mmCIF file of C-alpha atoms in Angstrom:
data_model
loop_
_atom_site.group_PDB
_atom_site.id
_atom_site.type_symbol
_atom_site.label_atom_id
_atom_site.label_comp_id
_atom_site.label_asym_id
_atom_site.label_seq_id
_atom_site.Cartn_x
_atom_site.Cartn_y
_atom_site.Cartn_z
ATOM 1 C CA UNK K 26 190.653 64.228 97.134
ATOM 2 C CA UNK K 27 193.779 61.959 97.181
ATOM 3 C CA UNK K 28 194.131 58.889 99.851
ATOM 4 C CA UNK K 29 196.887 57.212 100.423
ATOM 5 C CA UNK K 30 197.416 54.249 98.158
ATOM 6 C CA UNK K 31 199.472 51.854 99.685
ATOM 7 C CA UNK K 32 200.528 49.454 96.602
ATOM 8 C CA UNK K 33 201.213 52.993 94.963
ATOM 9 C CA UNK K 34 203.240 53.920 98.084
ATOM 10 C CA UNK K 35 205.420 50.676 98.249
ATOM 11 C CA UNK K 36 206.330 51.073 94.183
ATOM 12 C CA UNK K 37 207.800 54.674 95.307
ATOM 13 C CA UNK K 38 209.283 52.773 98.416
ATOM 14 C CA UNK K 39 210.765 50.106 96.243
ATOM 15 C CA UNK K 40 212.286 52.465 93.943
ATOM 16 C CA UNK K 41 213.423 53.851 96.269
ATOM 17 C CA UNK K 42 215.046 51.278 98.376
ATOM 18 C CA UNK K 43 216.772 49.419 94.927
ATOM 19 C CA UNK K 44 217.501 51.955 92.591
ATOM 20 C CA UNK K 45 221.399 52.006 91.285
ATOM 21 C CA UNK K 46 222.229 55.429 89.179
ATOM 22 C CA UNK K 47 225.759 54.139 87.622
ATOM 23 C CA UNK K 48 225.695 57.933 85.743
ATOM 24 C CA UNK K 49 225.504 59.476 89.412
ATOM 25 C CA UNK K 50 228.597 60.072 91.947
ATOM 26 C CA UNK K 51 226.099 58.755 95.128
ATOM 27 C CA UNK K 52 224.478 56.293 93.161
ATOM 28 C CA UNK K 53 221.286 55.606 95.724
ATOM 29 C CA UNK K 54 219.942 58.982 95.307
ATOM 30 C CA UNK K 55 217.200 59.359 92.669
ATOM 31 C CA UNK K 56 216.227 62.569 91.112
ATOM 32 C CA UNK K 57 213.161 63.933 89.065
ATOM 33 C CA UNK K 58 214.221 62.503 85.718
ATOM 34 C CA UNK K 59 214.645 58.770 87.370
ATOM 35 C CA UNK K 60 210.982 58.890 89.025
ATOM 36 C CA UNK K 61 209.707 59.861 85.332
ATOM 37 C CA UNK K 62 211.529 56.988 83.354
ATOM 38 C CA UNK K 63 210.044 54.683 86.035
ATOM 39 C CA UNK K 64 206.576 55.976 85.500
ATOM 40 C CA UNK K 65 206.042 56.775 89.055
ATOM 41 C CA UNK K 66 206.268 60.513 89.170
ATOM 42 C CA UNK K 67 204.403 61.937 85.506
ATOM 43 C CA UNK K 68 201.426 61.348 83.785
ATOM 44 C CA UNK K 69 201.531 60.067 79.955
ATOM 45 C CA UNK K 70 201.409 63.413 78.836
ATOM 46 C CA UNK K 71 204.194 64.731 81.306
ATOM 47 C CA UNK K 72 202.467 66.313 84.012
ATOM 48 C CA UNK K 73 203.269 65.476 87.592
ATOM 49 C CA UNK K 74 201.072 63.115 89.224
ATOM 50 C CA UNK K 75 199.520 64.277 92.422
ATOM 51 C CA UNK K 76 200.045 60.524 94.004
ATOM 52 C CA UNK K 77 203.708 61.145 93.661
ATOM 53 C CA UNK K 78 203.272 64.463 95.125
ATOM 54 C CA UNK K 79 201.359 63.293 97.944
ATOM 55 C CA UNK K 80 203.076 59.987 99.036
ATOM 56 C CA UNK K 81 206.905 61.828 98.226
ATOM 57 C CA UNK K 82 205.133 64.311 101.358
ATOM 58 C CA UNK K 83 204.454 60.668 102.984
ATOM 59 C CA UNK K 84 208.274 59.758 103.797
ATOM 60 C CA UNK K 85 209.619 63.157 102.993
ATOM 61 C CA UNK K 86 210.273 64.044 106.963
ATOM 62 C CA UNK K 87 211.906 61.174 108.798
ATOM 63 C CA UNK K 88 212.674 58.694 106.024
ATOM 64 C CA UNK K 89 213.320 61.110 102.929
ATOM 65 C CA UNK K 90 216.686 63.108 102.532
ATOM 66 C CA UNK K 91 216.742 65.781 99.681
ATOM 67 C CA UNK K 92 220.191 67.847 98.108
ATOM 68 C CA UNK K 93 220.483 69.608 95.504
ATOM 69 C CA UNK K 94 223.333 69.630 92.978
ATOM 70 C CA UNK K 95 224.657 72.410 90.958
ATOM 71 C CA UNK K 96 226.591 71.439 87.803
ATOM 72 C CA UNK K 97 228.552 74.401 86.809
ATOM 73 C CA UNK K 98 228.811 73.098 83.246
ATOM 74 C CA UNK K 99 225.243 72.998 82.226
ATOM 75 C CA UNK K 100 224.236 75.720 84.591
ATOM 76 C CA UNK K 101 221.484 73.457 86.143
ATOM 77 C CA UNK K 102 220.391 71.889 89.153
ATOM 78 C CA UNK K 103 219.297 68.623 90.119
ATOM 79 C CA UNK K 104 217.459 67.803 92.981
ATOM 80 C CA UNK K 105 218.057 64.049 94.645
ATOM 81 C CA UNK K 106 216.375 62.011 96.964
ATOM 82 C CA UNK K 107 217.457 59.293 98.929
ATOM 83 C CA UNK K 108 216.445 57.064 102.067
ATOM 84 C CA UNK K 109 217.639 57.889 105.362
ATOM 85 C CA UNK K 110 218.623 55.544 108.130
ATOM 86 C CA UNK K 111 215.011 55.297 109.289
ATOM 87 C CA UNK K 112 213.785 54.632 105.740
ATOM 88 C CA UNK K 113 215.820 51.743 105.169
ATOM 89 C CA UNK K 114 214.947 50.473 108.107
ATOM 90 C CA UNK K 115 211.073 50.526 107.173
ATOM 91 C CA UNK K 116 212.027 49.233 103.719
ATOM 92 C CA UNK K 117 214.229 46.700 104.879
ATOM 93 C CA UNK K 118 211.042 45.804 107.043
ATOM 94 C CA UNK K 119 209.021 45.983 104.268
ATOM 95 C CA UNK K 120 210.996 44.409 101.791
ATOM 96 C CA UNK K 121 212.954 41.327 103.467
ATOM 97 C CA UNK K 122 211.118 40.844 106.243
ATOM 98 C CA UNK K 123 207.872 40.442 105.649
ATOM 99 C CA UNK K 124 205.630 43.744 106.442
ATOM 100 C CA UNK K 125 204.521 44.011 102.834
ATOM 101 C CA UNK K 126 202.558 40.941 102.457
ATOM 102 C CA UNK K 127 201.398 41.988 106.151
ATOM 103 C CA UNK K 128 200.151 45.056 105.011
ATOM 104 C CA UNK K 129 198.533 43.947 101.585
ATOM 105 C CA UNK K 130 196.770 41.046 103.891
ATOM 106 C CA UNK K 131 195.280 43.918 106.086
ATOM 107 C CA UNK K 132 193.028 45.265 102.910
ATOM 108 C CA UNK K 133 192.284 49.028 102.140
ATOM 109 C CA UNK K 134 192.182 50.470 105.660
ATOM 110 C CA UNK K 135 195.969 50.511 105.831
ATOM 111 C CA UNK K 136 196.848 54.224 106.287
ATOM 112 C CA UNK K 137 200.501 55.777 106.560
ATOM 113 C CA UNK K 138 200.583 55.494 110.152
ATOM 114 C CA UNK K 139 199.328 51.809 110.328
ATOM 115 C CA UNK K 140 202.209 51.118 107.946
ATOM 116 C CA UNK K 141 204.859 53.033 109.813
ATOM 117 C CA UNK K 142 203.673 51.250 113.046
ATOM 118 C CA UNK K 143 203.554 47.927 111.393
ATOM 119 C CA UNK K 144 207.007 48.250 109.916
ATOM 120 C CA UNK K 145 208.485 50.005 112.934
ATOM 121 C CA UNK K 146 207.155 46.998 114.940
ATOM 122 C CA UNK K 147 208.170 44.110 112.257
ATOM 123 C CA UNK K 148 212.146 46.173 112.456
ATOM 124 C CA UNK K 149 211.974 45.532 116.432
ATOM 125 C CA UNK K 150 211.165 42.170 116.698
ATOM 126 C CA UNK K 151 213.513 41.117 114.361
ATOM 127 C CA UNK K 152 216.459 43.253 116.058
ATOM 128 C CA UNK K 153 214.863 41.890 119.247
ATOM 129 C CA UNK K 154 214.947 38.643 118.320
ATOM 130 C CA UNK K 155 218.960 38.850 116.604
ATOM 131 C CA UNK K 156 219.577 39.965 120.281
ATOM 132 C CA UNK K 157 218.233 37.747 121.736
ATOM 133 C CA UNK K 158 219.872 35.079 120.048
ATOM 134 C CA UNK K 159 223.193 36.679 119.702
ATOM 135 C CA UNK K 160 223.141 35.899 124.273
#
């Protein structure tokens, strides 16, 4: 049975959240072929790993978007992913402010909602608190 892994889920957030295609038109979206030269998405001997299956699922509905691309030339389609609003927000919570080291100080009973709440809480208070200030 898989669990969610959070130090596993923050490697696919921080890909994520950094990655630069300069061969892409909208360089922030990642596709199949970038998770797999990371080593996040396939096994040594090429299979999909069911961690990136799972945790993908994860962020796929609020903080996920997907396209597709069809390039006429090579007759093949791509699939990309990229973060939406919402995601960056939890990344940028994540990331620069803090809620990572939270979260790896909480121990192993950090689930995906703990760590959406945490980072959804972290994003406030700093908004909050640039309000605040800003008056």
């Amino acid at each position: 049975m898989i669990t969610f892994n959070l130090e596993y889920f923050l490697k696919l957030l921080h890909a994520l959240y950094t990655h630069q295609n300069k061969d892409e038109k909208f360089s922030r979206l990642m596709t199949f072929d970038d998770f797999r030269k990371i080593g996040l998405s396939t096994k040594s001997n090429g299979n999909i790993q069911d961690y990136f299956v799972y945790h993908l699922q994860m962020i796929q509905n609020e903080n996920l978007v997907c396209t597709f691309r069809n390039n006429r030339e090579t007759r093949s389609n791509k699939i990309y992913f990229g973060l939406t609003e919402k995601g960056y927000t939890m990344c940028d919570a994540l990331f620069e402010k803090g809620a990572r080291e939270f979260l790896l100080n909480l121990g192993t009973n950090v689930n995906f909602a703990v760590c959406q709440k945490a980072c959804l809480a972290i994003a406030s208070d700093i908004i909050f608190s640039e309000t605040k200030s800003a008056l």
